[in-house]
mmCIF file of C-alpha atoms and ligand atoms in Angstrom:
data_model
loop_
_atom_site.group_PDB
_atom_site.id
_atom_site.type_symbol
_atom_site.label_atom_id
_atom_site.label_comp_id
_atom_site.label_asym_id
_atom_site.label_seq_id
_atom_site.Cartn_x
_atom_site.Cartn_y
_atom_site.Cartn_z
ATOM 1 C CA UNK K 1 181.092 25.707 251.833
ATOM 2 C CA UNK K 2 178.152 24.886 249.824
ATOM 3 C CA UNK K 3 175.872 22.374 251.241
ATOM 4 C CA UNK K 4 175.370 19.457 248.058
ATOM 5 C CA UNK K 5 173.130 16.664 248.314
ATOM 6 C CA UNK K 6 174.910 13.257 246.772
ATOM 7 C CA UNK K 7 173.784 11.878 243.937
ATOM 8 C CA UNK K 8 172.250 8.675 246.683
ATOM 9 C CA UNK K 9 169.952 11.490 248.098
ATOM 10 C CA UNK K 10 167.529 13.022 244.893
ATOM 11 C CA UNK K 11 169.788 11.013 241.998
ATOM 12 C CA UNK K 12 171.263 14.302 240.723
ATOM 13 C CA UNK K 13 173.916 16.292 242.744
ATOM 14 C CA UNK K 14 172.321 19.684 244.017
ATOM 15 C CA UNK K 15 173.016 22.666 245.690
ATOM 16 C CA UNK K 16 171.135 24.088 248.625
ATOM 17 C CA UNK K 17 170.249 27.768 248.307
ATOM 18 C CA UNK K 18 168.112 30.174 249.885
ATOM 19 C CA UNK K 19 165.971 33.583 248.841
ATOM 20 C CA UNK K 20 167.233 36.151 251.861
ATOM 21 C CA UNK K 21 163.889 38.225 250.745
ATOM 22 C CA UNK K 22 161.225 35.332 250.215
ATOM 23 C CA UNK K 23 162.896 32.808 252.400
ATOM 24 C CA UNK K 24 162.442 30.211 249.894
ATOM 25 C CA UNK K 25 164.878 27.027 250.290
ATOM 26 C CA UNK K 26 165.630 25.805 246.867
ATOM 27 C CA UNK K 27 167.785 22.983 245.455
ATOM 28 C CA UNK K 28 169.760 23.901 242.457
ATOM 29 C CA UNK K 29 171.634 22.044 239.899
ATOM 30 C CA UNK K 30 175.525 21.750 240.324
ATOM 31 C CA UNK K 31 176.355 24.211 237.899
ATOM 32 C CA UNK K 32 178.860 26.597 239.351
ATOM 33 C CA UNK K 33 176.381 29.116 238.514
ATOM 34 C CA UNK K 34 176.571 32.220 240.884
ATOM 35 C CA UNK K 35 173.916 35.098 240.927
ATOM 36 C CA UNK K 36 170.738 33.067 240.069
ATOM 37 C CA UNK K 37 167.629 35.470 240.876
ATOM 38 C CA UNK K 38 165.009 33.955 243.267
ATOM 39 C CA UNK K 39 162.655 32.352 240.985
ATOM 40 C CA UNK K 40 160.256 32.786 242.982
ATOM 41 C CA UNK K 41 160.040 36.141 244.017
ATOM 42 C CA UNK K 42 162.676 38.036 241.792
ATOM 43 C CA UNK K 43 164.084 40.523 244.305
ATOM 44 C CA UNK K 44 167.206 38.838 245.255
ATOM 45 C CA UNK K 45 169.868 36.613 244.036
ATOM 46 C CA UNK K 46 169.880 32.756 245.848
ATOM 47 C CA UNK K 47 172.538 32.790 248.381
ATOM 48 C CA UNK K 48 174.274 28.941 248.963
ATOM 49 C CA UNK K 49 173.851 27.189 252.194
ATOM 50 C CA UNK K 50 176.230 25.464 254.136
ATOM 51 C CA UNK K 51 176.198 21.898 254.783
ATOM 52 C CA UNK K 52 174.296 22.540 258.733
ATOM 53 C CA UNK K 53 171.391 23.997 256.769
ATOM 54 C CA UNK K 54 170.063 20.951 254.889
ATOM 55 C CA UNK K 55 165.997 20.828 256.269
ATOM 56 C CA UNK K 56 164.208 17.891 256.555
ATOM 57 C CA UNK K 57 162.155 18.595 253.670
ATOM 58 C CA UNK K 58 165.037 17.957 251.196
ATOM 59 C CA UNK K 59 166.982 14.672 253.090
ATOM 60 C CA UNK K 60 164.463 12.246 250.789
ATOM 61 C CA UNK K 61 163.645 12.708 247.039
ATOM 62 C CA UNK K 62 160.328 13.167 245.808
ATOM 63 C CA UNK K 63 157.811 10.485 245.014
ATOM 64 C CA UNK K 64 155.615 11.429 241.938
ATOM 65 C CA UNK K 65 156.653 14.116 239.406
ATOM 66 C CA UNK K 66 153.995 15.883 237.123
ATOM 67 C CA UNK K 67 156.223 15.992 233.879
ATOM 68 C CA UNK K 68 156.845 19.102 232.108
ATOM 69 C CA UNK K 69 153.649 18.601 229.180
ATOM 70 C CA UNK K 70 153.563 22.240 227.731
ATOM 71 C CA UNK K 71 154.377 22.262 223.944
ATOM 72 C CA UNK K 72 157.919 23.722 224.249
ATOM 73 C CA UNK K 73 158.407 24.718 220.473
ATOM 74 C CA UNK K 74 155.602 27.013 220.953
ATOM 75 C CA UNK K 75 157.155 28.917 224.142
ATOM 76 C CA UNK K 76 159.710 31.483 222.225
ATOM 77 C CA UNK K 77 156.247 32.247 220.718
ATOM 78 C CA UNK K 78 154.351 33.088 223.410
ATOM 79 C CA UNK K 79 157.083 34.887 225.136
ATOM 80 C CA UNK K 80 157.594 36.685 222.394
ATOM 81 C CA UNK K 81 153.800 37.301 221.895
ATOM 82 C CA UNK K 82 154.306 38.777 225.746
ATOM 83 C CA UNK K 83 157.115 41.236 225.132
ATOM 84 C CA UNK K 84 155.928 42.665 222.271
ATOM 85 C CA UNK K 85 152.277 43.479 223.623
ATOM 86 C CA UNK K 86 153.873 45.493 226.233
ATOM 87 C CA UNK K 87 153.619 48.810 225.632
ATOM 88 C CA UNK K 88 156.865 50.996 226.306
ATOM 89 C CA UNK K 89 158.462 47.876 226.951
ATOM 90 C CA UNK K 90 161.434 48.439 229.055
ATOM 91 C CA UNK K 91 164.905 47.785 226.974
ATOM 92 C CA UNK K 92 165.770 44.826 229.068
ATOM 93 C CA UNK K 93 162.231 42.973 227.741
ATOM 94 C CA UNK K 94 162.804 41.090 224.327
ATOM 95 C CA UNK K 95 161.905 37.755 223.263
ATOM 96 C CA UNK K 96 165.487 36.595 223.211
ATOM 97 C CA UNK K 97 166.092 37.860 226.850
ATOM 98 C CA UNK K 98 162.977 35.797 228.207
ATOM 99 C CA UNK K 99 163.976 32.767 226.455
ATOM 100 C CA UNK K 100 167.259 33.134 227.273
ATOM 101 C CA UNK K 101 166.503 33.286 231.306
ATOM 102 C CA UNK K 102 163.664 30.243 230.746
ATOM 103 C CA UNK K 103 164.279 28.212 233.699
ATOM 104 C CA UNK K 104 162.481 24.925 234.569
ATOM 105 C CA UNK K 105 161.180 25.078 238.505
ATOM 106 C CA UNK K 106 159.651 22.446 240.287
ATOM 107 C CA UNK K 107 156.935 23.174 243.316
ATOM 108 C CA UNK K 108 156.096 20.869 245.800
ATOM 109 C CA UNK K 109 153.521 19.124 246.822
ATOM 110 C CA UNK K 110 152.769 17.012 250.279
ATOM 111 C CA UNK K 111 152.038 13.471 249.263
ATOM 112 C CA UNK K 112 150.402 12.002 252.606
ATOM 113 C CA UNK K 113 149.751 8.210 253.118
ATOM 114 C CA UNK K 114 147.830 7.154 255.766
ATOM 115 C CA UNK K 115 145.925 4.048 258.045
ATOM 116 C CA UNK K 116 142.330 4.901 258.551
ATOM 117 C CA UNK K 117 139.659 2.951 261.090
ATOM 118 C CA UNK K 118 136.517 4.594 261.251
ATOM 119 C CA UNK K 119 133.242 4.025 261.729
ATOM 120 C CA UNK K 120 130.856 5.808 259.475
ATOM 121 C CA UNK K 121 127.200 7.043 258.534
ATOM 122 C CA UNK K 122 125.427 8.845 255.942
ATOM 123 C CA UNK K 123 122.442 9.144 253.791
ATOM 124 C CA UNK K 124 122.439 6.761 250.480
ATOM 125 C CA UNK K 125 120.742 8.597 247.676
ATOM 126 C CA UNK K 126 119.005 6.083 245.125
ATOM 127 C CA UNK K 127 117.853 7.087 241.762
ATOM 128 C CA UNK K 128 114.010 6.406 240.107
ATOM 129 C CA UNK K 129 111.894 6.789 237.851
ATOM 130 C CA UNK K 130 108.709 8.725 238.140
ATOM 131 C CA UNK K 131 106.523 8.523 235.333
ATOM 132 C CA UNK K 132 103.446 10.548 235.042
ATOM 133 C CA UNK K 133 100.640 12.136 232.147
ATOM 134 C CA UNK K 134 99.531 15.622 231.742
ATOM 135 C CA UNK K 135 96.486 16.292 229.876
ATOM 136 C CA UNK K 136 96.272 19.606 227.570
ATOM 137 C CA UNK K 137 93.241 20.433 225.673
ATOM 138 C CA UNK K 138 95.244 22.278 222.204
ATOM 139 C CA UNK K 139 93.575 22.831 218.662
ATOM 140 C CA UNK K 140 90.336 21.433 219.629
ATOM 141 C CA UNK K 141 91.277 17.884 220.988
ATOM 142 C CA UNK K 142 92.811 16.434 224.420
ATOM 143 C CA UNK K 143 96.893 15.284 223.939
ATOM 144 C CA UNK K 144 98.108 13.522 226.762
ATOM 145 C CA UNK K 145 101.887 14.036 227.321
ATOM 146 C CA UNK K 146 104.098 11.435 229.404
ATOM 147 C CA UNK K 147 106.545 13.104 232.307
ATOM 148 C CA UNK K 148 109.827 10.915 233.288
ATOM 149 C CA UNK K 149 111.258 12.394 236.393
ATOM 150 C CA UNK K 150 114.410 11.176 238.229
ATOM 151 C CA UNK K 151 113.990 11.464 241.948
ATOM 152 C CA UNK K 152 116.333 10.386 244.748
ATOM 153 C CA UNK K 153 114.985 7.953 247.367
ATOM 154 C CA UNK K 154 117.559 8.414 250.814
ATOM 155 C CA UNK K 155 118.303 6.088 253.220
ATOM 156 C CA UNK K 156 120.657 5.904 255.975
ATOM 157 C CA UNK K 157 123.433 3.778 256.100
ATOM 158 C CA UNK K 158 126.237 2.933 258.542
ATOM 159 C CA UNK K 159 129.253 0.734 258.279
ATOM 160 C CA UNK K 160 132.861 0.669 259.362
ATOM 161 C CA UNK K 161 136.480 1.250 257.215
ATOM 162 C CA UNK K 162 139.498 0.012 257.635
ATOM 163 C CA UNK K 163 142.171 0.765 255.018
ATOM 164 C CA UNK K 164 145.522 2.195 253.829
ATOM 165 C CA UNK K 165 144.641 5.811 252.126
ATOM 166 C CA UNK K 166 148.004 6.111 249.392
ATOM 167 C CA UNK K 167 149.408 9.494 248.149
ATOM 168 C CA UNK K 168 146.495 12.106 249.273
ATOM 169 C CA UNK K 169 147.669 15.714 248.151
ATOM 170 C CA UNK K 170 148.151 18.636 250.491
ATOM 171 C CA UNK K 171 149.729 22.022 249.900
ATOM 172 C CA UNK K 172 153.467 22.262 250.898
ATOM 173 C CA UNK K 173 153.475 25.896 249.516
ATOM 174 C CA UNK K 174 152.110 28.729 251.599
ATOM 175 C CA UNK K 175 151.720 30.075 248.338
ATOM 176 C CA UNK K 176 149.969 27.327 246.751
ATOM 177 C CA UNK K 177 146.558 28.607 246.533
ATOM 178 C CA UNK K 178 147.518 31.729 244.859
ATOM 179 C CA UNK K 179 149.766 29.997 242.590
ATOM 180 C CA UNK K 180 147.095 28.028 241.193
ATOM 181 C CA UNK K 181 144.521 31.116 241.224
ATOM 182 C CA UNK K 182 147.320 32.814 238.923
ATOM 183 C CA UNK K 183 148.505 30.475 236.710
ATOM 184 C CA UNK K 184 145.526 27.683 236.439
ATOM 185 C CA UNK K 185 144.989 24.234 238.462
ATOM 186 C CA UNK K 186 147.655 21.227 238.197
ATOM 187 C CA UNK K 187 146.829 18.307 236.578
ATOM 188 C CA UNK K 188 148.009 16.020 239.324
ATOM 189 C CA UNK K 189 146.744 13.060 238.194
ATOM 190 C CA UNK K 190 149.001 13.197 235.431
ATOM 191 C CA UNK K 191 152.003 12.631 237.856
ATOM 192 C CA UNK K 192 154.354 9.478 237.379
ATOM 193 C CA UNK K 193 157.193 7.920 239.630
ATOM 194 C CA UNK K 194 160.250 10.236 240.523
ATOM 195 C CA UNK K 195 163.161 9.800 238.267
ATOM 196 C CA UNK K 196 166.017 12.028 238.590
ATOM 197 C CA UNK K 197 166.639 12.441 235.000
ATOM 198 C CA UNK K 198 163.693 13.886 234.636
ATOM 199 C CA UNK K 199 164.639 17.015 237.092
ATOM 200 C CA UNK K 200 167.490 18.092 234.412
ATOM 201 C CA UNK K 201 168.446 21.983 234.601
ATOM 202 C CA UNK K 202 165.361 22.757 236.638
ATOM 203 C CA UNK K 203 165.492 24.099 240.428
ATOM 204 C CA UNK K 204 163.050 22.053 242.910
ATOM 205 C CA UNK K 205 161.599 24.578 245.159
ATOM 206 C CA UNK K 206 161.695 22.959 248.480
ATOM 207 C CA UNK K 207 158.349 23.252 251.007
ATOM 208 C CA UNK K 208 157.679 26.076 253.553
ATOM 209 C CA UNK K 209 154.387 24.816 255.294
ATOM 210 C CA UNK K 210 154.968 22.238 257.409
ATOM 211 C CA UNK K 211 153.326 18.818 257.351
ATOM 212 C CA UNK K 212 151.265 19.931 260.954
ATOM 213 C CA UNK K 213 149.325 22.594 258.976
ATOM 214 C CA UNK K 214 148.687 20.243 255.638
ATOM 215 C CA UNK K 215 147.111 17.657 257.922
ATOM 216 C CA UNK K 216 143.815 18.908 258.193
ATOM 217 C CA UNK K 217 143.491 19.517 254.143
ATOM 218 C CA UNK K 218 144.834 16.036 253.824
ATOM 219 C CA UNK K 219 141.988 14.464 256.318
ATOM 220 C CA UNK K 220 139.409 16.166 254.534
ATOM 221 C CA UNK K 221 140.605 15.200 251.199
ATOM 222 C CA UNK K 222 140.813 11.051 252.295
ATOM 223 C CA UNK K 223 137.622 12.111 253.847
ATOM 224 C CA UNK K 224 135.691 12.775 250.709
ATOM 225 C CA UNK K 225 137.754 9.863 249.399
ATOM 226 C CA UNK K 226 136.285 7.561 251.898
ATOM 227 C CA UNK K 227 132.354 9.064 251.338
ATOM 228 C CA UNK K 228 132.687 8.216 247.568
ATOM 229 C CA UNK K 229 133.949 4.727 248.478
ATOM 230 C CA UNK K 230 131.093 3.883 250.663
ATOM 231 C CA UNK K 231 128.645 5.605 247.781
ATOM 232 C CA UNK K 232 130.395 2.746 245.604
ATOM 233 C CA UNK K 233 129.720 0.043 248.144
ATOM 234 C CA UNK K 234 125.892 0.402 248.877
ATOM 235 C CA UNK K 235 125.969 0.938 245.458
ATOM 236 C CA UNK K 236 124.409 4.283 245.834
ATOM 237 C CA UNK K 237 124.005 7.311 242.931
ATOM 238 C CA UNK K 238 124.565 9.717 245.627
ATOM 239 C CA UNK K 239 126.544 10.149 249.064
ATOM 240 C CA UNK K 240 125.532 13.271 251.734
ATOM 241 C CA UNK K 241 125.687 14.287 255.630
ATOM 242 C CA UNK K 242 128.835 11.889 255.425
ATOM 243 C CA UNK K 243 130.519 11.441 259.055
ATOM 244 C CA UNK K 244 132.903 9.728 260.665
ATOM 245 C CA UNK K 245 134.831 8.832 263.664
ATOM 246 C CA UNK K 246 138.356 8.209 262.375
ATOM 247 C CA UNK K 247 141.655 7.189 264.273
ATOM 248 C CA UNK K 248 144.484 7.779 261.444
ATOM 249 C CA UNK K 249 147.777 6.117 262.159
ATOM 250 C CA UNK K 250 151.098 5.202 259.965
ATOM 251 C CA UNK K 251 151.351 8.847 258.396
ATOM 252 C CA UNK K 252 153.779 8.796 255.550
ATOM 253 C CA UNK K 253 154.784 11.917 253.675
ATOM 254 C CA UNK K 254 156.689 12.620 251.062
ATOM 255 C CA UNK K 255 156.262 14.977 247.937
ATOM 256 C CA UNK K 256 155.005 15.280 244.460
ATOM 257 C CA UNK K 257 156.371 17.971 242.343
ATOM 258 C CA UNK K 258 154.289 20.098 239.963
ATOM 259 C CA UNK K 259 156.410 22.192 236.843
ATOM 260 C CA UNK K 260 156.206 25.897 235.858
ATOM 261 C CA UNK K 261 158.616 28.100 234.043
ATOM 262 C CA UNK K 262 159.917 31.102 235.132
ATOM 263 C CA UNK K 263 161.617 33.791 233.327
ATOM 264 C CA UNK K 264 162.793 37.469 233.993
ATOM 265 C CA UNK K 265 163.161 40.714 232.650
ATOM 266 C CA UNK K 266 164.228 44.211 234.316
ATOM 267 C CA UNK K 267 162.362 47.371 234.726
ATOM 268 C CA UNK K 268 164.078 50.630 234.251
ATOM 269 C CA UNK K 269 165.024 50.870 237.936
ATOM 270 C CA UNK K 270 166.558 47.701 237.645
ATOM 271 C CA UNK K 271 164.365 45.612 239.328
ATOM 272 C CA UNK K 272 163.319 41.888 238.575
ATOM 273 C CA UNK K 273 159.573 41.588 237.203
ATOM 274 C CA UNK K 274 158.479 37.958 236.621
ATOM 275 C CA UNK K 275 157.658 35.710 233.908
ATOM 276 C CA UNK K 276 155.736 32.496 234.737
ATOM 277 C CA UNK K 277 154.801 29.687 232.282
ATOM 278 C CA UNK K 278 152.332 26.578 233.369
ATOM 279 C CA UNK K 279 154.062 23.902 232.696
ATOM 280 C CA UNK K 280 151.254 22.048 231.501
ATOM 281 C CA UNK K 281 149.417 24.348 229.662
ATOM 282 C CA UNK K 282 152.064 26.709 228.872
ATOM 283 C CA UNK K 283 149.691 29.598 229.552
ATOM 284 C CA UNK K 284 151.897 32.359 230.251
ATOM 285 C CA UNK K 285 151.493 35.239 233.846
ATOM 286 C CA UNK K 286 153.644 37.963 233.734
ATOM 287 C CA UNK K 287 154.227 41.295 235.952
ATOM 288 C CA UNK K 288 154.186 44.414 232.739
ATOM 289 C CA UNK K 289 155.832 47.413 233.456
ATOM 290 C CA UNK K 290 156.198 50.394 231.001
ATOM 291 C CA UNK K 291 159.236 52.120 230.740
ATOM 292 C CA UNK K 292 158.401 55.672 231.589
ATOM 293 C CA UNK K 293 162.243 56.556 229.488
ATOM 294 C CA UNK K 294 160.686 55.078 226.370
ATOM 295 C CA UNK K 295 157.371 56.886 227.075
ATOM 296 C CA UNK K 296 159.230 60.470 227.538
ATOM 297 C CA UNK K 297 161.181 59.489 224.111
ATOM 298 C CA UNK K 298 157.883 59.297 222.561
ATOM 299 C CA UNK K 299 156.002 62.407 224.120
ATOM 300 C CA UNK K 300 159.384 64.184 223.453
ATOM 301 C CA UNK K 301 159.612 63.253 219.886
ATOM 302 C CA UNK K 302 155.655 64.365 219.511
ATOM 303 C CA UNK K 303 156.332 67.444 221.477
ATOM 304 C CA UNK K 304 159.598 67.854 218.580
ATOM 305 C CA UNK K 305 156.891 67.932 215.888
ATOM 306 C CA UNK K 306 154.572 70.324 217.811
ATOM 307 C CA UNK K 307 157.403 72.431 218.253
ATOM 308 C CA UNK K 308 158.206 72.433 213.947
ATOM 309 C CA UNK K 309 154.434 73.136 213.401
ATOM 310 C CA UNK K 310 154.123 75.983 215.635
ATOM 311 C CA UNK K 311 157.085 77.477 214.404
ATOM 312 C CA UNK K 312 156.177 76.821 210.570
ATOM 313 C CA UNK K 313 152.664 78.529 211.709
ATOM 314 C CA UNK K 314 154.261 81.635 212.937
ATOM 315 C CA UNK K 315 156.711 81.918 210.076
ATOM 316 C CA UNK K 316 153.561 81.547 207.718
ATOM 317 C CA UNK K 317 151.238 84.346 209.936
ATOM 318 C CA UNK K 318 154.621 86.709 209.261
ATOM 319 C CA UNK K 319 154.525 86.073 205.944
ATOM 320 C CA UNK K 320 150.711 86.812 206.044
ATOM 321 C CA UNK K 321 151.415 90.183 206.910
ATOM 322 C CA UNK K 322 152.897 90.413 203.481
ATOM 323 C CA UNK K 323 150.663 88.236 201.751
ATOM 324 C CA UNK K 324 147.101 87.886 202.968
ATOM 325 C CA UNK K 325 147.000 84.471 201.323
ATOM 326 C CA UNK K 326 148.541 82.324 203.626
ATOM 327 C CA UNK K 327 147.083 83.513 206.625
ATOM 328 C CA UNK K 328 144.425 80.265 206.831
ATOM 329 C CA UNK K 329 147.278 77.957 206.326
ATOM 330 C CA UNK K 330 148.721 79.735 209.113
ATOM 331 C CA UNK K 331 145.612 79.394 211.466
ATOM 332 C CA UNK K 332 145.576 75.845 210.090
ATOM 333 C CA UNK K 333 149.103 74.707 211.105
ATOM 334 C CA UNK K 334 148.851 76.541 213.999
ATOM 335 C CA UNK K 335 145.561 74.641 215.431
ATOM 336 C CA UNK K 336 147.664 71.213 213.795
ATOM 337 C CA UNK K 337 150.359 72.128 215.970
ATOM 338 C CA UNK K 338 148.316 72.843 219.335
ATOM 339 C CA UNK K 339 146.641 69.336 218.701
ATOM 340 C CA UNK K 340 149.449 67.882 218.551
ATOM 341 C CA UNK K 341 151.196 69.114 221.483
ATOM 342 C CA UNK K 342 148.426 68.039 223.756
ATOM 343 C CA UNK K 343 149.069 64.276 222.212
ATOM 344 C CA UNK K 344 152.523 64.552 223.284
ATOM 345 C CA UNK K 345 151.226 63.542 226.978
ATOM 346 C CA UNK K 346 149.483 60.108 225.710
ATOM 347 C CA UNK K 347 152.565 58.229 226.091
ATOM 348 C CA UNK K 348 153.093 59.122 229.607
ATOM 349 C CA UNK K 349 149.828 59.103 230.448
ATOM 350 C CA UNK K 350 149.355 55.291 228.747
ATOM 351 C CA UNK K 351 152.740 54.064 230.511
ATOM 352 C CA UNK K 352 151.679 55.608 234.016
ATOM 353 C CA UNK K 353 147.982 54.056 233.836
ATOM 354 C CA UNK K 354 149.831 50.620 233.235
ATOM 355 C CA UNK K 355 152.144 50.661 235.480
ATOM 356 C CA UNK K 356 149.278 51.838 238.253
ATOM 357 C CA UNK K 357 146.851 48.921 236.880
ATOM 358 C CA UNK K 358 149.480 46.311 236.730
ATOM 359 C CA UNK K 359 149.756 44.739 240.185
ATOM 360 C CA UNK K 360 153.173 42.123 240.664
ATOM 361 C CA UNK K 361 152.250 38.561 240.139
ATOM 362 C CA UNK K 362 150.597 37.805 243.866
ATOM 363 C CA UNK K 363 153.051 35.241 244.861
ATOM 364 C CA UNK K 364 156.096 35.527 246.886
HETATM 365 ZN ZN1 ZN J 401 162.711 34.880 246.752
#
């Protein structure tokens, strides 16, 4: 039995699935859909959970969603744009293929609230104004030139903080890094509250790093939160050696979800190769393969025409024997047909130095 979360849980009734090769836990729409490939990692098909599996990280909805912003009209374009600039595409990648598999998938975020008390010092950085005069002796007379430097006058500070830090980010991928190394930064601060219709079709990829190893990223991030704040409050241009002794208390988490993409196509073995689209930008990361079929249609086709030359040049140095005329042709056609021959390994050669330089997308 499929596990389904009730429409009280995220506001949309979902089905809990898993990647057997990734382990990714995903929540899908309740489609009746079977065989969905892992968008995540491509090399399997999401198997449903039953109802024992549900995790922790899916029992409450989300609180901020980063809406899908990318211009959608322009998306069969730039798929499209990616198919056709792969050379010896494999049969299985065309336009209509990618935008057929276009799938919506949402990545999580930890969204960490927090009490802080701390006590706190660090150097206040003032900006002022230095004016000074150089004299230069130029063209037979003495110009005096004024100088306006900004310099920073320090001085320490202490105080103490008390206060609630409110949805601090973390990553709740293990992936997350490389995700946004691939495909470009989130613009997080373009998130608004959770509303289920806004989750449509798409798939919610659930988190894999639990909230013990986001922790420290989320104390250094309300760290640097807190310097900036006490800048702002001795009404300093400039905050450093910031430290404090913090006691955090009244941890709250609960996610913000960022969109992407994803699409498919298969190589000639058969195998998955991803398609990923920012969801924001809608700048597009994809794994190429070449089809080594297609490239030994093409060096077989050249190696056709070799084949017709050389055979045309022999019938023509025959003939030559007869008439001494048409022996340069001969030598001609002959030398066309060698040169062409050797192009007939370019294809295979192109579609094997792509598929060596083409590493998969480094996430999974
Ligand atoms: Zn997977």
């Amino acid at each position: 039995m499929a596990a389904f979360l009730d429409e009280a849980t995220w506001g949309r009734p979902s089905a809990l699935a898993n990647c057997p090769q990734c382990d990714g836990v995903f929540l899908l729409p309740e489609s009746g859909e079977t065989a969905v490939p892992c968008p995540f990692c491509g090399q399997a098909n999401l198997t449903l959970l039953g109802a024992e599996s549900v995790p922790p990280q899916a029992e409450n909805p989300p609180e901020l969603l980063v809406p899908f912003s990318a211009n959608a009209a322009q998306l069969p374009q730039t798929l499209a744009r990616f198919a056709q600039s792969t050379r010896f595409a494999p049969a299985d990648l065309t336009p209509q293929n990618l935008h057929g598999r276009l799938r919506p998938l949402f990545l999580p975020m930890w969204l960490i609230d927090a009490d802080a008390q701390a006590q706190w010092q660090a150097e206040a950085g003032f900006d002022y104004q230095v004016v000074s005069h150089r004299e230069q002796f130029h063209n037979g007379q003495w110009r005096t030139q004024k100088i306006e430097e900004t310099k920073i006058r320090w001085e320490p500070r202490l105080g103490t903080l008390q206060r609630r830090y409110e949805n601090e980010t973390a990553p709740a991928l293990e992936q997350h890094a490389q995700l946004e190394q691939t495909l470009g930064k989130f613009r997080r601060q373009e998130a608004v509250a959770y509303q289920p219709q806004a989750l449509g079709k798409a798939i919610v990829r659930l988190p894999n790093r639990p909230t013990a190893d986001a922790w420290p990223e989320a104390q250094e991030a309300i760290k640097s939160r807190a310097a900036e704040e006490c800048r702002q409050a001795a009404a300093a241009d400039h905050i450093r050696q910031f430290r404090w002794s913090v006691q955090f208390a009244g941890q709250n988490w609960t996610q913000l979800l960022l969109p992407l993409y994803t699409t498919y196509y298969r190589d000639d073995e058969g195998a998955v190769r991803r398609v990923f689209i920012h969801g924001q930008t809608g700048s597009l990361r994809g794994e190429r393969r070449a089809s080594m079929k297609k490239a030994r249609r093409w060096a077989l086709g050249i190696a056709v025409i070799a084949a017709v030359l050389f055979v045309l040049s022999l019938v023509l140095a025959a003939a030559g024997y007869f008439q001494p005329d048409v022996l340069l042709p001969a030598l001609i056609t002959f030398v066309l047909a060698l040169g062409v021959g050797i192009t007939a390994v370019l294809p295979l050669l192109l579609a094997w130095l792509m598929n060596r330089q083409q590493k998969s997308l480094p996430i999974t």
